[in-house]
mmCIF file of C-alpha atoms in Angstrom:
data_model
loop_
_atom_site.group_PDB
_atom_site.id
_atom_site.type_symbol
_atom_site.label_atom_id
_atom_site.label_comp_id
_atom_site.label_asym_id
_atom_site.label_seq_id
_atom_site.Cartn_x
_atom_site.Cartn_y
_atom_site.Cartn_z
ATOM 1 C CA MET A 123 84.338 22.664 -62.405
ATOM 2 C CA ARG A 124 86.175 26.153 -63.936
ATOM 3 C CA CYS A 125 82.851 28.772 -63.517
ATOM 4 C CA ILE A 126 83.086 32.745 -64.238
ATOM 5 C CA ILE A 127 82.458 35.073 -61.272
ATOM 6 C CA ALA A 128 82.044 38.661 -62.025
ATOM 7 C CA GLY A 129 85.031 38.061 -64.907
ATOM 8 C CA TYR A 130 86.847 35.497 -63.837
ATOM 9 C CA PRO A 131 87.722 32.415 -63.789
ATOM 10 C CA PHE A 132 87.731 30.188 -60.794
ATOM 11 C CA ASP A 133 88.248 26.628 -60.856
ATOM 12 C CA LEU A 134 85.741 24.734 -57.815
ATOM 13 C CA THR A 135 85.141 21.995 -56.136
ATOM 14 C CA ALA A 136 82.644 20.851 -54.217
ATOM 15 C CA SER A 137 84.096 20.050 -51.283
ATOM 16 C CA GLU A 138 86.544 23.413 -52.002
ATOM 17 C CA VAL A 139 83.599 24.926 -51.227
ATOM 18 C CA GLN A 140 82.690 22.818 -48.164
ATOM 19 C CA ARG A 141 86.325 23.036 -46.305
ATOM 20 C CA ALA A 142 85.977 27.220 -47.316
ATOM 21 C CA MET A 143 81.940 27.513 -45.724
ATOM 22 C CA SER A 144 82.916 24.718 -42.757
ATOM 23 C CA GLY A 145 82.876 27.397 -39.572
ATOM 24 C CA ILE A 146 81.454 30.236 -41.783
ATOM 25 C CA ALA A 147 78.088 30.941 -40.285
ATOM 26 C CA PRO A 148 75.372 32.081 -41.886
ATOM 27 C CA GLU A 149 74.615 35.248 -42.849
ATOM 28 C CA PRO A 150 70.287 36.689 -42.542
ATOM 29 C CA ALA A 151 68.793 35.517 -45.616
ATOM 30 C CA ALA A 152 67.319 38.152 -47.606
ATOM 31 C CA GLY A 153 67.202 36.816 -51.389
ATOM 32 C CA GLU A 154 68.422 32.830 -53.911
ATOM 33 C CA CYS A 155 70.180 30.919 -51.068
ATOM 34 C CA VAL A 156 72.396 27.456 -51.069
ATOM 35 C CA LEU A 157 72.785 24.567 -49.059
ATOM 36 C CA ILE A 158 75.800 23.524 -48.034
ATOM 37 C CA GLY A 159 75.861 20.766 -45.213
ATOM 38 C CA GLN A 160 73.054 21.713 -43.203
ATOM 39 C CA ARG A 161 73.608 25.342 -43.383
ATOM 40 C CA SER A 162 71.658 27.566 -45.925
ATOM 41 C CA TYR A 163 73.523 30.487 -46.870
ATOM 42 C CA PRO A 164 73.170 33.431 -49.232
ATOM 43 C CA VAL A 165 74.451 32.820 -52.238
ATOM 44 C CA LYS A 166 76.494 36.991 -52.109
ATOM 45 C CA GLN A 167 77.911 35.505 -49.062
ATOM 46 C CA VAL A 168 79.412 32.406 -49.907
ATOM 47 C CA GLY A 169 80.433 34.407 -53.384
ATOM 48 C CA ALA A 170 82.699 37.240 -50.986
ATOM 49 C CA VAL A 171 84.378 33.494 -49.460
ATOM 50 C CA ILE A 172 85.312 31.954 -52.362
ATOM 51 C CA THR A 173 86.443 34.218 -54.131
ATOM 52 C CA ARG A 174 87.525 36.624 -52.010
ATOM 53 C CA GLN A 175 85.614 39.445 -53.716
ATOM 54 C CA ASP A 176 83.747 42.647 -52.808
ATOM 55 C CA ARG A 177 79.839 41.373 -53.512
ATOM 56 C CA ARG A 178 79.125 44.506 -55.507
ATOM 57 C CA ASP A 179 81.378 42.859 -57.890
ATOM 58 C CA PHE A 180 79.813 39.710 -58.834
ATOM 59 C CA THR A 181 76.027 39.111 -59.083
ATOM 60 C CA ALA A 182 73.668 36.280 -57.497
ATOM 61 C CA ALA A 183 73.032 34.745 -60.386
ATOM 62 C CA GLU A 184 76.392 34.949 -61.466
ATOM 63 C CA VAL A 185 77.380 32.671 -58.311
ATOM 64 C CA THR A 186 74.130 30.870 -57.940
ATOM 65 C CA ARG A 187 75.175 29.058 -61.658
ATOM 66 C CA ALA A 188 78.195 28.074 -60.460
ATOM 67 C CA MET A 189 76.694 26.181 -57.501
ATOM 68 C CA LYS A 190 74.250 24.901 -59.375
ATOM 69 C CA ARG A 191 76.442 23.681 -61.529
ATOM 70 C CA LEU A 192 78.622 22.328 -59.079
ATOM 71 C CA GLY A 193 75.783 19.649 -57.498
ATOM 72 C CA PHE A 194 74.286 22.876 -54.509
ATOM 73 C CA THR A 195 70.887 23.266 -53.746
ATOM 74 C CA CYS A 196 69.987 27.458 -54.600
ATOM 75 C CA HIS A 197 66.749 28.291 -52.712
ATOM 76 C CA PRO A 198 65.059 31.443 -52.066
ATOM 77 C CA ALA A 199 65.385 33.200 -48.706
ATOM 78 C CA PRO A 200 62.463 31.935 -46.860
ATOM 79 C CA SER A 201 59.873 34.622 -45.817
ATOM 80 C CA ALA A 202 59.686 36.687 -42.943
ATOM 81 C CA ASP A 203 55.918 36.479 -42.900
ATOM 82 C CA VAL A 204 55.445 36.517 -38.279
#
């Protein structure tokens, strides 16, 4: 599926995203997250891995929209209530 992230077109599939993120540990979540396999990743981390762009070059909303279109579940980061 063609997705536009940071003004650049990317042809992505769900399996390619899963392969790209396999073996990568999720960073602490601070905003929107995406569930890939059994792990929840910050969307900015996923965007940086799949596009190889600096995180400042795209928004979380762009990556969230692309991940939802690919069939992934996106959700807000869990609150850090103590």
